XYZ file of C-alpha atoms in Angstrom:
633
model
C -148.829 -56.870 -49.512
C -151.005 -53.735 -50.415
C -153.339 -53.949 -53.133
C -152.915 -51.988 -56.411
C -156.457 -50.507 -55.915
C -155.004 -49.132 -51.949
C -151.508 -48.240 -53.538
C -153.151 -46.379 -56.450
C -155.071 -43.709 -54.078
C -153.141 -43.720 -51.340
C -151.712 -40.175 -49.650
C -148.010 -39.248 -49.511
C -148.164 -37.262 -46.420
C -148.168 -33.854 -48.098
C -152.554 -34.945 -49.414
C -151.126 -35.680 -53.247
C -151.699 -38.641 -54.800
C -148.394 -40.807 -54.493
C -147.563 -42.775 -57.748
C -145.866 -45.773 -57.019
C -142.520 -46.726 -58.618
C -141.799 -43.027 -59.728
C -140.458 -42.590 -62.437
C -139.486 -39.938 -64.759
C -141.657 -38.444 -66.902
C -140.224 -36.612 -69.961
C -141.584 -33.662 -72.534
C -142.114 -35.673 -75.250
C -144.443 -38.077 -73.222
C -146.283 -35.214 -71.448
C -146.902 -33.765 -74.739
C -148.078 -36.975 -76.029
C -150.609 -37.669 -72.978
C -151.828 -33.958 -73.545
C -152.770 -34.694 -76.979
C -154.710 -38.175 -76.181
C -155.748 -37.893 -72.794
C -158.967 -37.371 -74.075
C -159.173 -41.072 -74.809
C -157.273 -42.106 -72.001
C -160.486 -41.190 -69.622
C -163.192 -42.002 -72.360
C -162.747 -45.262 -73.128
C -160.497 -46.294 -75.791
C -158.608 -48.998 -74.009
C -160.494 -51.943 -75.503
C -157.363 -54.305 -74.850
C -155.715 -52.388 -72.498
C -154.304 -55.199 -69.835
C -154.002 -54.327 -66.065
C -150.371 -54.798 -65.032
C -150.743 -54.091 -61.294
C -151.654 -57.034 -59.056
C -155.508 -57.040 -57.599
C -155.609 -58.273 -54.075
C -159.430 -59.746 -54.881
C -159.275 -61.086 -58.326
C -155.963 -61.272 -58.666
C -155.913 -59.788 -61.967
C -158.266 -57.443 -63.846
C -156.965 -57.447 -67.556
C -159.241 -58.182 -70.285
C -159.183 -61.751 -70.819
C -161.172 -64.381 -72.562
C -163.830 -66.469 -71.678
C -162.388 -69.409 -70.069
C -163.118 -72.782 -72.504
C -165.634 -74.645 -71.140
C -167.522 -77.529 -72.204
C -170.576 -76.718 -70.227
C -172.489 -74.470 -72.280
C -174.262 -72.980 -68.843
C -170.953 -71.821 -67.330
C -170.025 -70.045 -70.533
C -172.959 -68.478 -71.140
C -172.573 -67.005 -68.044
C -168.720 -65.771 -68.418
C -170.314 -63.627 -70.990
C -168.873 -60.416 -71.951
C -170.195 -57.090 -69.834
C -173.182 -55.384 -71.575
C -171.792 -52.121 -70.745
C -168.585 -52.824 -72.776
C -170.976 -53.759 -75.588
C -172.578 -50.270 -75.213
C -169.030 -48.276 -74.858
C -168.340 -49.029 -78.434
C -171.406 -46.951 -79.510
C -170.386 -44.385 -77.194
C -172.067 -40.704 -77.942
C -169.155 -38.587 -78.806
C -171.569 -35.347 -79.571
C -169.694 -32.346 -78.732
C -165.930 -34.585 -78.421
C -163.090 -34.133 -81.129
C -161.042 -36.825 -80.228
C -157.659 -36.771 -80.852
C -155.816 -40.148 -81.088
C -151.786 -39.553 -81.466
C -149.505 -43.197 -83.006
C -147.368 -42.388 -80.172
C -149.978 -42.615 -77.436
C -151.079 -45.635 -78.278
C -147.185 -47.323 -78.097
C -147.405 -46.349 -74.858
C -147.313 -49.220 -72.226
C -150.351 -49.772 -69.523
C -147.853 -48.708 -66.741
C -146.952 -45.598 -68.623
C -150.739 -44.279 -69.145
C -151.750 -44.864 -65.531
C -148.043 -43.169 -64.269
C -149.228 -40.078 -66.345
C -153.024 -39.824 -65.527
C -151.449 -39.822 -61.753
C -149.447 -36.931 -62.751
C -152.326 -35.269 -64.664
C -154.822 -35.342 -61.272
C -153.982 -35.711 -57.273
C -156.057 -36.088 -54.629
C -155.407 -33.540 -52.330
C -155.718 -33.359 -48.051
C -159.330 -31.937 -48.670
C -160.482 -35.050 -50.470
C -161.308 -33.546 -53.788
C -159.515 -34.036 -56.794
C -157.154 -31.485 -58.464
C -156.265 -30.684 -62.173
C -155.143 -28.056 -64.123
C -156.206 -27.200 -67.634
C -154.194 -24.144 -68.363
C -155.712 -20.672 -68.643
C -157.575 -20.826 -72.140
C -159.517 -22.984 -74.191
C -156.811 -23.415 -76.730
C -154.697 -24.854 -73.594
C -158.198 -27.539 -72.914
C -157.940 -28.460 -76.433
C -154.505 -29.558 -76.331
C -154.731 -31.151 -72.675
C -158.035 -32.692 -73.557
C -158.414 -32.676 -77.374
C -161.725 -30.713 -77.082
C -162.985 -27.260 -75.879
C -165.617 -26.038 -73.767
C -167.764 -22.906 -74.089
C -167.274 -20.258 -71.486
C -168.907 -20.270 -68.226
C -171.648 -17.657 -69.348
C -172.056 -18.383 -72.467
C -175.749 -19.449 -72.818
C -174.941 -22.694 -70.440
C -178.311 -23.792 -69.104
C -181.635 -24.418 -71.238
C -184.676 -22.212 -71.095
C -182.498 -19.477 -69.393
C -185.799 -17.098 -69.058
C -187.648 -18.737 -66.444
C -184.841 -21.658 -65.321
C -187.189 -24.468 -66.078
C -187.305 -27.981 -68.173
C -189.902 -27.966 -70.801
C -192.714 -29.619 -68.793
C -194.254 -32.755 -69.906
C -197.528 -32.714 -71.237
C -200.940 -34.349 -69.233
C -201.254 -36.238 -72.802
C -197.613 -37.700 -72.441
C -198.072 -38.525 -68.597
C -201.147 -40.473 -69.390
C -199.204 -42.214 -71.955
C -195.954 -42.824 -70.140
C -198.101 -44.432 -67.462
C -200.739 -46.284 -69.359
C -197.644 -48.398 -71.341
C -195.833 -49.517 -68.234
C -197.460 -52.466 -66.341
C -197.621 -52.849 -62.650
C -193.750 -53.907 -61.524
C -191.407 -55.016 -58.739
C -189.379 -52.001 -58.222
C -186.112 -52.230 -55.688
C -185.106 -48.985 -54.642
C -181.142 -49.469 -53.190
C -179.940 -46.395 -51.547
C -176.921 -45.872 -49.899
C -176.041 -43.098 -47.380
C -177.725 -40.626 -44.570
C -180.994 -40.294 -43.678
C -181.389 -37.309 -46.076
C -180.098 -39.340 -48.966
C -182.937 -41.802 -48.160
C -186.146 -39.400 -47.145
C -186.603 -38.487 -51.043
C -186.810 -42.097 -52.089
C -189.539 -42.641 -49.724
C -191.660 -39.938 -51.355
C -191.223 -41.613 -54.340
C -191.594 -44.997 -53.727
C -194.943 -43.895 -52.109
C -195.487 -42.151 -54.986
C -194.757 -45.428 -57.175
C -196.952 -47.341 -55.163
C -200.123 -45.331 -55.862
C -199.301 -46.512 -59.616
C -199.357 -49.587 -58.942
C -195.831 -50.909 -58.611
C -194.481 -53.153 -55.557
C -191.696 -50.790 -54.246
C -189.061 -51.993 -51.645
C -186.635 -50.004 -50.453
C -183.027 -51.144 -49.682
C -180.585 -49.404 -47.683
C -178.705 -49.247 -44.207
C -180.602 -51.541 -41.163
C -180.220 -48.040 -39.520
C -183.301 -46.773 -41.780
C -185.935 -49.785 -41.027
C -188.126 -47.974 -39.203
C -187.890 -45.029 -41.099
C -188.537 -46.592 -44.306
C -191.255 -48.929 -42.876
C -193.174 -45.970 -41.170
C -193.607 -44.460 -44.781
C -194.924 -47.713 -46.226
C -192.430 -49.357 -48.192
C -191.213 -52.709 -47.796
C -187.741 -52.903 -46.508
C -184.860 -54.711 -47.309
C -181.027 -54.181 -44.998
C -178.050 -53.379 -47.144
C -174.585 -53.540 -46.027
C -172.637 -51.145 -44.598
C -172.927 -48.521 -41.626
C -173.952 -44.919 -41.988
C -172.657 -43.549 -39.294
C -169.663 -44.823 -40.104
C -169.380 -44.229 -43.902
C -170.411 -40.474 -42.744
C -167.317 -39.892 -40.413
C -165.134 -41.420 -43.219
C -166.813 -38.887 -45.933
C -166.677 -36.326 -43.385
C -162.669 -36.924 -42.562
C -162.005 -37.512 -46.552
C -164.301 -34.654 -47.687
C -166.064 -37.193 -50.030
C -166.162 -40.159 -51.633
C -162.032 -40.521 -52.489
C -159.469 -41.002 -49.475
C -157.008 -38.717 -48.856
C -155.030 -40.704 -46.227
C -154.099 -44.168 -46.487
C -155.351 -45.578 -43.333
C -158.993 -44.992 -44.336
C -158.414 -47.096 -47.557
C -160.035 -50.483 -45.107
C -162.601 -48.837 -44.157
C -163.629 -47.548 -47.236
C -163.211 -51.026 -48.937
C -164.668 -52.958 -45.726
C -167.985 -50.599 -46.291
C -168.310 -51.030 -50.225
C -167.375 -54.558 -49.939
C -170.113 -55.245 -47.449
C -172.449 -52.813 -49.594
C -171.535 -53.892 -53.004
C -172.403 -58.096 -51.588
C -175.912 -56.933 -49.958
C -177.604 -55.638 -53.490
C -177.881 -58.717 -55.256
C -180.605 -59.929 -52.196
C -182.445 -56.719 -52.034
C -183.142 -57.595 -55.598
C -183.701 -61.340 -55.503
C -185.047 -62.463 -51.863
C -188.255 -62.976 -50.188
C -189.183 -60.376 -48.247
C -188.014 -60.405 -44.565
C -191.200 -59.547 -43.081
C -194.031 -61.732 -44.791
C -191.882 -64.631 -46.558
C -193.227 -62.503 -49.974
C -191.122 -63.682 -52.934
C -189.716 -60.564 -54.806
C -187.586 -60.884 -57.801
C -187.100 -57.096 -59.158
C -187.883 -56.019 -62.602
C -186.550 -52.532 -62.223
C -183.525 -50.973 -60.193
C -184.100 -47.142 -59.146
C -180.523 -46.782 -57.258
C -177.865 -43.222 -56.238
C -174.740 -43.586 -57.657
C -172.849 -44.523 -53.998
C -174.369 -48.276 -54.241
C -171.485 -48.521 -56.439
C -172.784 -52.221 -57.362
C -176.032 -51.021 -59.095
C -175.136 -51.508 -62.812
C -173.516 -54.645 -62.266
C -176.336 -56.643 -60.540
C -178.886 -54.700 -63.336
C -176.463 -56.580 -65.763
C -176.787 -59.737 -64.206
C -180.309 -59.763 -64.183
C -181.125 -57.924 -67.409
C -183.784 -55.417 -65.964
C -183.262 -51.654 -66.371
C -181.504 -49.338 -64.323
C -182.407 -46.067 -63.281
C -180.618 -43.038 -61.431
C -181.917 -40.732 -59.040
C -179.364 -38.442 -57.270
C -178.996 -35.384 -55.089
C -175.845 -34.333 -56.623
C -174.674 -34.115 -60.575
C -172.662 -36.878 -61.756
C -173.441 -36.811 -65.342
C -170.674 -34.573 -67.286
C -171.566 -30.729 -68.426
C -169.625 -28.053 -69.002
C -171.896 -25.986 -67.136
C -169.837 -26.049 -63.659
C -167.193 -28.656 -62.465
C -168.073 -31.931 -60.600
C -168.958 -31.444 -56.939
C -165.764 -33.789 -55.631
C -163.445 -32.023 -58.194
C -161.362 -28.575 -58.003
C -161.040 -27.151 -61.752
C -160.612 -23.431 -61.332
C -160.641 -23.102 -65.428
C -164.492 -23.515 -67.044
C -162.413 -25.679 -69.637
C -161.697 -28.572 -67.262
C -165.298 -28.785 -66.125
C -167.090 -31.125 -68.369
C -163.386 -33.342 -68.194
C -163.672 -33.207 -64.058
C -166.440 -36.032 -64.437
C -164.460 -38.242 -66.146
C -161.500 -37.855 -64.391
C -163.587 -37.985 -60.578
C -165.490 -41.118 -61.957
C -161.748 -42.671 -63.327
C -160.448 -41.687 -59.828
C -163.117 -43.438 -57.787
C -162.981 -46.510 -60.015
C -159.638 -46.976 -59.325
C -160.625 -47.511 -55.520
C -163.080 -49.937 -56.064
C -162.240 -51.853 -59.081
C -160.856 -54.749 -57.129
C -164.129 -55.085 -55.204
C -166.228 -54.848 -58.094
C -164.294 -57.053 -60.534
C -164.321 -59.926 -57.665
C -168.282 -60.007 -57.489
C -168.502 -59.976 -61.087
C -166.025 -62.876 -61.678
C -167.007 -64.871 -58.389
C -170.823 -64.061 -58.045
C -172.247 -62.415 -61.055
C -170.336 -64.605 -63.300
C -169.624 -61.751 -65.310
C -165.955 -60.508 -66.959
C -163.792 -58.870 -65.082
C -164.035 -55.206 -66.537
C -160.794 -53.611 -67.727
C -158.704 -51.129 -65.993
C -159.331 -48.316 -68.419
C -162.439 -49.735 -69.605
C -164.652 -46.451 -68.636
C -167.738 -49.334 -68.364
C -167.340 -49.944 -64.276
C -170.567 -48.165 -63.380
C -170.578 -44.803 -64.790
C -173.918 -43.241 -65.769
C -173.430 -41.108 -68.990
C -175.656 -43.869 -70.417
C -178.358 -44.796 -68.610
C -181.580 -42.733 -67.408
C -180.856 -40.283 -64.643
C -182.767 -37.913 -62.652
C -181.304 -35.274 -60.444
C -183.158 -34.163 -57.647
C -183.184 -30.363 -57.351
C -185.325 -27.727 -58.687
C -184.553 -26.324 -61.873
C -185.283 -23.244 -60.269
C -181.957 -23.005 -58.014
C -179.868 -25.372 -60.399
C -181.959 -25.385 -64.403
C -180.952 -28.037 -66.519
C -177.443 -27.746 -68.525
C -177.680 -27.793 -72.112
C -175.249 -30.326 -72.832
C -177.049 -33.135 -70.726
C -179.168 -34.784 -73.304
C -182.883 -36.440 -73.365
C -181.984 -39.426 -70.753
C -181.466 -36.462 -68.044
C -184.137 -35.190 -65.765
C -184.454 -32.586 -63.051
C -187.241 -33.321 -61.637
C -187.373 -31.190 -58.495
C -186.567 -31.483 -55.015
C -188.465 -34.187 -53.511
C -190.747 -33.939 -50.334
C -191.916 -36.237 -47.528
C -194.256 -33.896 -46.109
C -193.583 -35.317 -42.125
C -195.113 -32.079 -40.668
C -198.812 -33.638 -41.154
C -198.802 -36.286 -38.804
C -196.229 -34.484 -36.738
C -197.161 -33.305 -33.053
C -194.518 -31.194 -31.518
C -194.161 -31.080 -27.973
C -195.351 -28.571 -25.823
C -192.280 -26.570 -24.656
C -191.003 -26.201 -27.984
C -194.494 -24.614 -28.890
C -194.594 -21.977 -25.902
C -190.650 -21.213 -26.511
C -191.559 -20.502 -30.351
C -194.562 -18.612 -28.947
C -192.252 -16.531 -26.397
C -190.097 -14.421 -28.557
C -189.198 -13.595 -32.257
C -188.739 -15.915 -34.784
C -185.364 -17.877 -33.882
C -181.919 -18.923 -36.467
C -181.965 -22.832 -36.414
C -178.541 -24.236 -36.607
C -177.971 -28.282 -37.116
C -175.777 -30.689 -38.962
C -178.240 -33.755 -38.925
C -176.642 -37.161 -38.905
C -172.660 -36.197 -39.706
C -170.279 -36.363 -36.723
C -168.741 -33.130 -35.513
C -164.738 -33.487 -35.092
C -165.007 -30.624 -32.058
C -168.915 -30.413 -30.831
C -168.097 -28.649 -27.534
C -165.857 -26.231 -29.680
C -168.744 -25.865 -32.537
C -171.131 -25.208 -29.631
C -169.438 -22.498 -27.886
C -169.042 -20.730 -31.509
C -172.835 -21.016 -32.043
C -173.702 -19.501 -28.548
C -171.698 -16.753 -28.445
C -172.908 -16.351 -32.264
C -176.117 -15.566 -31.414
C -175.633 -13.774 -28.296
C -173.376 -11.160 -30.325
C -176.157 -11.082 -33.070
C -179.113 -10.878 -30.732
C -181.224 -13.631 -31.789
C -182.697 -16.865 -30.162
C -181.450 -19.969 -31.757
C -182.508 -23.813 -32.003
C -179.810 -26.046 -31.887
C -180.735 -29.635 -33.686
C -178.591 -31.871 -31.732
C -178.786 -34.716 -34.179
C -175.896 -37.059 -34.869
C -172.754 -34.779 -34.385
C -172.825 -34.324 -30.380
C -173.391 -30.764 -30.261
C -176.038 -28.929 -27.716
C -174.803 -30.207 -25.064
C -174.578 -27.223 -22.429
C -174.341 -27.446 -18.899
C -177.367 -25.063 -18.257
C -179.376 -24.049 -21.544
C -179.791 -20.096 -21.762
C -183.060 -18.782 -22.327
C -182.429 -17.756 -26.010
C -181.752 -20.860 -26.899
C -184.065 -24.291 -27.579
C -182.233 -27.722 -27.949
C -183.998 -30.422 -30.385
C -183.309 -33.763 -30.782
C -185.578 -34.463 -33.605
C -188.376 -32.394 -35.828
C -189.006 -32.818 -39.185
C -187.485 -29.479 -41.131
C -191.099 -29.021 -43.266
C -193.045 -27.964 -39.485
C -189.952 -26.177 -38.117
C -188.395 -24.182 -41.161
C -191.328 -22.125 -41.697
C -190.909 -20.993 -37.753
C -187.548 -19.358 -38.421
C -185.465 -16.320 -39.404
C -183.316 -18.350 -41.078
C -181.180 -21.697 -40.936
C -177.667 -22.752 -40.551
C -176.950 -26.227 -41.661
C -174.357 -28.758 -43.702
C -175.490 -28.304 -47.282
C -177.680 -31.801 -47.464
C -179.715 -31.673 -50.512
C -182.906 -32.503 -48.241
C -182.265 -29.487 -45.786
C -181.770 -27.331 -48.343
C -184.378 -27.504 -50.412
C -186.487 -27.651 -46.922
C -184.896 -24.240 -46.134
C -185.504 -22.814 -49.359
C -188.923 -23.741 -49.664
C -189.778 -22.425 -46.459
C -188.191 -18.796 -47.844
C -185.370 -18.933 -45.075
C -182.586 -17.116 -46.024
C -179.383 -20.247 -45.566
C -176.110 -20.218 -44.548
C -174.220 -23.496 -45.316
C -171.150 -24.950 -43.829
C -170.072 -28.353 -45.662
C -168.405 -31.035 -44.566
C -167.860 -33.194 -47.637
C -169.258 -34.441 -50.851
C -172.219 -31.789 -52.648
C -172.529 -29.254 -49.464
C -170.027 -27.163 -51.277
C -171.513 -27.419 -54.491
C -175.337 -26.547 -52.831
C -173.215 -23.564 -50.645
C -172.395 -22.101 -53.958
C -175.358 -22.076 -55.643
C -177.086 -20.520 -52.682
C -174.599 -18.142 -52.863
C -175.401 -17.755 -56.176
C -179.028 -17.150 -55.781
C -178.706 -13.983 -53.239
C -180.366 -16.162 -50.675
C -177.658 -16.364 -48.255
C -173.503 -15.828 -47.345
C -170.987 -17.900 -49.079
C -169.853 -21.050 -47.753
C -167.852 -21.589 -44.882
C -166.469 -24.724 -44.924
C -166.425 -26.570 -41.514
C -163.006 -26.619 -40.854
C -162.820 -23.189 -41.469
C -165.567 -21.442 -39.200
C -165.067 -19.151 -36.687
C -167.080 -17.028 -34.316
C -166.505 -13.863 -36.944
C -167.320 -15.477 -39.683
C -170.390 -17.111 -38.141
C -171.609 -13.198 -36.894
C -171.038 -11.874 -40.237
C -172.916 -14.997 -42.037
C -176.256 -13.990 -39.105
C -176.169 -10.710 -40.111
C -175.924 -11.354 -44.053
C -179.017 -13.760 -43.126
C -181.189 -10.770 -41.474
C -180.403 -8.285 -44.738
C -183.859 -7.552 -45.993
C -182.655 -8.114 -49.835
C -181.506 -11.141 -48.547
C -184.685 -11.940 -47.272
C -186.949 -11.458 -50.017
C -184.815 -13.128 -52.368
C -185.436 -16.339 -50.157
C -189.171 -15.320 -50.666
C -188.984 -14.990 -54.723
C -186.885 -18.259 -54.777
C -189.630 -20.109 -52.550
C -192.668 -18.762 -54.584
C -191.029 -20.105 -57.601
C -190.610 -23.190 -56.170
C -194.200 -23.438 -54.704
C -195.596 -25.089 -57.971
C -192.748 -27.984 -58.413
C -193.894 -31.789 -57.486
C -190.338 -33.147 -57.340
C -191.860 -36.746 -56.427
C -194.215 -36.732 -59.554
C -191.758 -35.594 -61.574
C -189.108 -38.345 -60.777
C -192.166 -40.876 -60.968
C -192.962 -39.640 -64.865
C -189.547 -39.284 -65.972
C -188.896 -43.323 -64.825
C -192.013 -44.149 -66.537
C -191.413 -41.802 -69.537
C -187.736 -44.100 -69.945
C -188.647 -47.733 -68.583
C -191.590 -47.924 -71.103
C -189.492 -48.649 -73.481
C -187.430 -51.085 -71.827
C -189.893 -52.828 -70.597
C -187.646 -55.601 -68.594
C -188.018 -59.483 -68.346
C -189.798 -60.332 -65.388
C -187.425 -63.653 -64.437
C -183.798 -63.265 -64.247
C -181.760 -64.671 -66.974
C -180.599 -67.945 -63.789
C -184.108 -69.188 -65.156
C -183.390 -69.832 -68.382
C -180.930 -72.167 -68.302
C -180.349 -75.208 -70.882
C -183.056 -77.965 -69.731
C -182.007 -81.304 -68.864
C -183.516 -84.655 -69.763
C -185.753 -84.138 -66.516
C -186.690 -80.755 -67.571
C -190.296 -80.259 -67.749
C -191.662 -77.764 -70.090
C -195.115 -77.650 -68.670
C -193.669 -76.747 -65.536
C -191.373 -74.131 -66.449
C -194.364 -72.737 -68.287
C -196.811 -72.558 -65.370
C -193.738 -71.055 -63.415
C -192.936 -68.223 -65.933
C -196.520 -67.274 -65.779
C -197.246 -67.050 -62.718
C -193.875 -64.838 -62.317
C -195.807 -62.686 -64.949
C -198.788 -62.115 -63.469
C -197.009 -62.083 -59.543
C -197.165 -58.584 -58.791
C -197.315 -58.503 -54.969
C-alpha cells in the first residue's frame, strides 16, 4: 500500500499533481481557501490532525506525550522547539486573514484544496497562479506584494550590504570561544567546494571544523584540511534524479523510492557526523554548532536534539522575498513571489514528512511534527547566509537582520595546480578558446550534446575545451585540432584562459566565470541553474538561458556569437572588477560569528544530563563536563 507522503506528490501522467480521492470542489469553498490560504501555508494549524496514513510512523497528527512514569523517557517526548518558536512567528509585512468558515473546514478538505491551488508539473517545478493584480494576491493570499521594480533590493546604488565594521569583526570574534563545528553538506562537488573555503577559513579562528557529506568527497574534503565524516546517500545518483525531476520535487511517480531511499539514508547519517569519534584518529567530537544547506533535510531536527545552534549557508535563496519567485517555483505574477516559498517549502515537506517524523519519534525522541505545522525544517527563522555576491544578486529588502550575502566563496585550487603540458602548448597555439562543461550531472544524450557542441564551434570559428566531467560527453572518435578534451582543471587556472564559458548554471562555476570576466552562457538542468541563467541574463553578461532539453545547434551558434559581442564583453569585465574586492569566505565566517555569539551553545548534548541514579557520581560527572569544556580538538 502506497504511502500518503508517495500518493501526495505523485504524477498523473499529464506532470500535474494528482489528488487522491477527487472530489468536487465548489465556489463557496474556493472562495473560502482564497481568503485563508494565507494561513493554510503559514502555520496556523496548531491542532490540525493528519488523516492520511504514514507508511513510517504510521501516523503524524499532533498528539500528546505518551504517560510515562519514567521521568527520562518523557522528558525526552518533549514537544519540538520549533513549534515553540512558530507561535512567535514574525508576521512583519503579513495581513492575515482568518475566515469562521475556513477553519470548519476538515484536514482532508484543506490539503484537497492546497492540491488544487499548486501542481507539480513534468518540468519539476511547482505551478500557481495568483491572478493578474495585486488586489487578486490579496484575496488569494490575504496580503500584497510591491511590484517587481519598485525599490526591491537594499542599497540599490552600488548593489551592496552595508559592510561590517573592523570594530564589529573584532568583536564578533573575540566573544565566541574556540568550537566543534560540523559542517553537513549534501549534494555535488560544487555544492561542497565553498564549504571547504570556509571551514579552512574557520579553522584559522580556531574552531575544530569537520565536514560531512557524500563518501564520494573524502579525498576532496581531506586534501583541503578538514576532517571528514561520510553521510548517506549517493551523488551521482541524487544528481540524475534532480536532473530527470528538474529539482528537488518528483514529477513522476517511479522516482518517489529513490528519492525517499536517498533522504532516508541521508536524513539517518547526520546524527553521527555530529556525535562520533572521528574515523581517522579515534578523536571524540561531539558538535557545538551545525553550519548545514538546506538539502540535508535533517539539519534542524538533530540541532533540536542536541540543543546547539544551527546555521545556513546556501547557493540558492530559500528564505521568502518578494523580490523574485523561488528558484523551484513558476509564478509568472510578482504577487505570488514572496508566497512561492511557502508553498515550494509546503510542497517538499509533504515528500519527506514521513521520513522525518519517523527519526524524530524513533531516534530523536522528539514529537512527531504536524502535517500543516510549517515547523518541519524551514529556515525563515534561523541564521542564513546565501552565497553569491551582492553584486550579481544585492540583498532583498524584505529579508531581515538574520540574512547574509556574503559573497561567492573561493577555493583558490589554481595555486598548487600544475597543468599538464599539452594543454599548455594547445592554449599557447591559437586564440583564446569557449570552454563548454556540465561538471558532475549526467547528460541524458552525450553523443547527441557532443555533436551539437562541435559543429557549434566549427560554424562560429572558435577552438573549444570540452570538460568531460561526469555527464559522458567528449568522447570523439578522433579529436579535431580546434578542440582540447579535459577531464579535470580547477575553473580559477582555466577561466581566465578563455573567450568565454558554456556551462550548467552551478553556483561555483558561475561565480568562477564571472570573476574571471568571461562572458557565460548557461544551460540548466534542474534546481538554481535557471534562476543563476536569469540573472546573468540580467546583468548583460551573456544570452538567456537555454534550458537543456531545449538546445539546439542554432541556438547554441547564436548564444557563441552573443558571447563574442564586445558590449557583452566588457560588461563581464565591469561585473568582475566589482567583484574583485568581495571575500565571500570571510564574510560567511563573520556573519556565523556575528549570530552564534549570542547563542553561545552547550557544549554536551542534552543525553548527558539525565536524572542520576543512586550510583550516580557527582564528582565524576563534574570532571567529565569539564573536560568536555575545555576539549577543543
Amino acid at each position: 500500500m502506497p504511502s500518503s507522503d508517495s500518493t501526495l506528490i505523485s504524477g498523473n501522467g499529464s506532470g500535474d499533481l494528482s489528488p487522491v480521492g477527487d472530489m468536487s470542489t465548489s465556489e463557496h469553498e474556493m472562495k473560502v481557501l482564497k481568503d485563508s490560504s494565507v494561513h493554510l501555508l503559514q502555520n496556523i494549524f496548531e491542532n490540525a490532525e493528519d488523516v492520511a496514513s504514514d507508511e513510517a510512523v504510521g501516523r503524524t497528527k499532533s498528539m500528546p506525550a505518551p504517560k510515562s512514569e519514567s521521568v527520562h523517557s518523557a522528558r525526552f517526548l518533549r514537544r519540538s522547539s520549533t513549534e515553540k518558536r512558530r507561535r512567535g512567528m514574525n508576521t512583519d509585512n503579513v495581513n492575515v486573514r482568518v475566515t469562521p468558515e475556513f477553519n470548519k473546514l476538515s484536514d482532508r478538505r484543506k490539503k484537497k484544496l492546497l492540491r488544487k491551488l499548486a501542481t507539480i508539473k513534468k518540468d519539476g517545478v511547482v505551478e500557481f497562479d495568483v491572478g493578474d493584480s495585486s488586489q487578486a494576491a490579496k484575496d488569494l493570499f490575504g496580503y500584497g506584494f510591491s511590484p517587481v521594480g519598485d525599490a526591491k533590493y537594499e542599497n540599490d546604488d552600488d548593489g551592496q550590504d552595508e559592510k561590517t565594521t573592523q570594530e564589529e569583526y573584532l568583536n564578533n570574534f573575540k566573544s565566541v570561544p574556540p568550537l566543534r563545528i560540523v559542517m553537513l553538506i549534501v549534494g555535488t562537488r560544487g555544492d561542497v567546494q565553498p564549504f571547504i573555503a570556509i571551514g579552512r577559513k574557520l579553522q584559522e579562528h580556531g574552531h575544530r571544523v569537520r565536514l560531512a557529506s557524500h563518501k564520494n568527497f573524502e579525498g576532496f574534503v581531506k586534501s583541503g584540511g578538514l576532517e571528514f565524516y561520510p553521510l548517506g546517500g549517493d551523488p551521482v545518483v541524487l544528481a540524475g534524479y534532480m536532473v530527470k525531476n528538474k529539482g528537488f520535487l518528483p514529477s513522476n511517480p517511479a522516482e518517489i523510492p529513490v528519492q525517499r531511499q536517498q533522504i532516508k539514508s541521508i536524513v539517518h547519517s547526520l546524527l553521527p557526523a555530529c556525535t562520533q569519534p572521528d574515523l581517522a584518529s579515534g578523536i571524540p567530537f561531539q558538535a557545538q554548532a551545525i553550519i548545514a544547506n538546506p538539502p540535508a533535510y535533517g539539519h534542524v531536527h538533530v540541532a533540536e536534539f542536541l540543543k546547539i545552534p544551527l546555521h545556513i549557508f546556501f547557493t540558492m535563496p530559500w528564505t521568502p522575498t518578494s523580490a523574485f519567485p523561488h528558484p523551484l517555483s513558476r509564478v509568472k505574477q510578482p504577487a505570488g513571489y514572496r508566497m512561492s516559498y511557502q508553498i515550494v517549502d509546503t510542497m517538499i515537506w509533504l515528500g519527506i514528512r514521513g521520513i522525518i517524523n519517523s527519526y524524530r519519534k524513533k531516534k530523536l525522541k522528539l514529537r512527531p511534527i504536524t502535517y500543516f505545522s510549517g515547523s518541519h525544517g524551514s529556515i525563515a527563522e534561523m541564521p542564513t547566509g546565501y552565497i553569491w555576491s551582492p553584486h550579481l544578486v544585492p540583498k532583498p529588502r524584505d529579508w531581515g537582520s538574520s540574512v547574509d550575502v556574503v559573497g561567492f566563496c573561493f577555493l583558490n585550487l589554481a595555486t598548487d595546480y600544475k597543468p599538464p603540458e599539452d594543454l599548455v602548448n594547445w592554449l599557447k597555439a591559437g586564440s583564446p578558446p569557449i570552454y563548454i562543461g556540465f561538471g558532475s550531472l549526467p547528460v541524458e544524450d552525450p553523443e547527441g550534446m557532443t555533436k551539437i557542441i562541435v559543429e557549434a564551434l566549427n560554424k562560429t570559428g572558435q577552438r573549444g575545451i570540452i570538460g568531460k566531467g561526469w555527464g559522458g560527453i567528449g568522447n570523439l572518435p578522433e579529436t579535431p585540432e580546434n578542440i582540447f578534451l579535459l577531464s579535470d582543471c580547477p575553473h580559477d587556472w582555466l577561466f581566465p584562459q578563455c573567450a568565454g564559458v558554456i556551462h550548467h548554471g552551478g553556483a561555483g562555476t558561475t561565480s568562477a566565470g564571472l570573476k574571471a570576466a568571461c562572458p557565460t552562457t548557461i544551460i540548466p538542468f534542474f534546481g538554481d541553474q535557471p534562476f543563476w541563467g536569469d540573472r546573468v541574463h540580467e546583468k548583460g553578461v551573456g544570452p538567456a538561458p537555454i534550458p537543456v532539453n531545449h538546445l539546439t545547434l542554432e541556438r547554441l551558434v547564436n548564444a557563441i556569437e552573443k558571447m563574442l559581442d564586445p558590449v557583452v564583453k566588457q560588461a563581464a569585465l565591469d561585473l568582475s572588477k566589482a567583484m574583485e574586492n568581495e571575500d565571500g569566505v570571510e564574510g560567511a565566517v563573520n556573519a556565523f560569528h556575528k549570530h552564534i555569539r549570542h547563542r553561545i551553545p552547550q557544549t554536551v548534548s542534552s543525553r548527558e544530563f539525565h536524572r542520576p541514579s543512586r550510583r550516580y557520581s557527582y564528582r565524576r560527572a563534574l570532571f567529565k563536563w569539564t573536560t568536555s569544556c575545555l576539549q577543543v580538538y
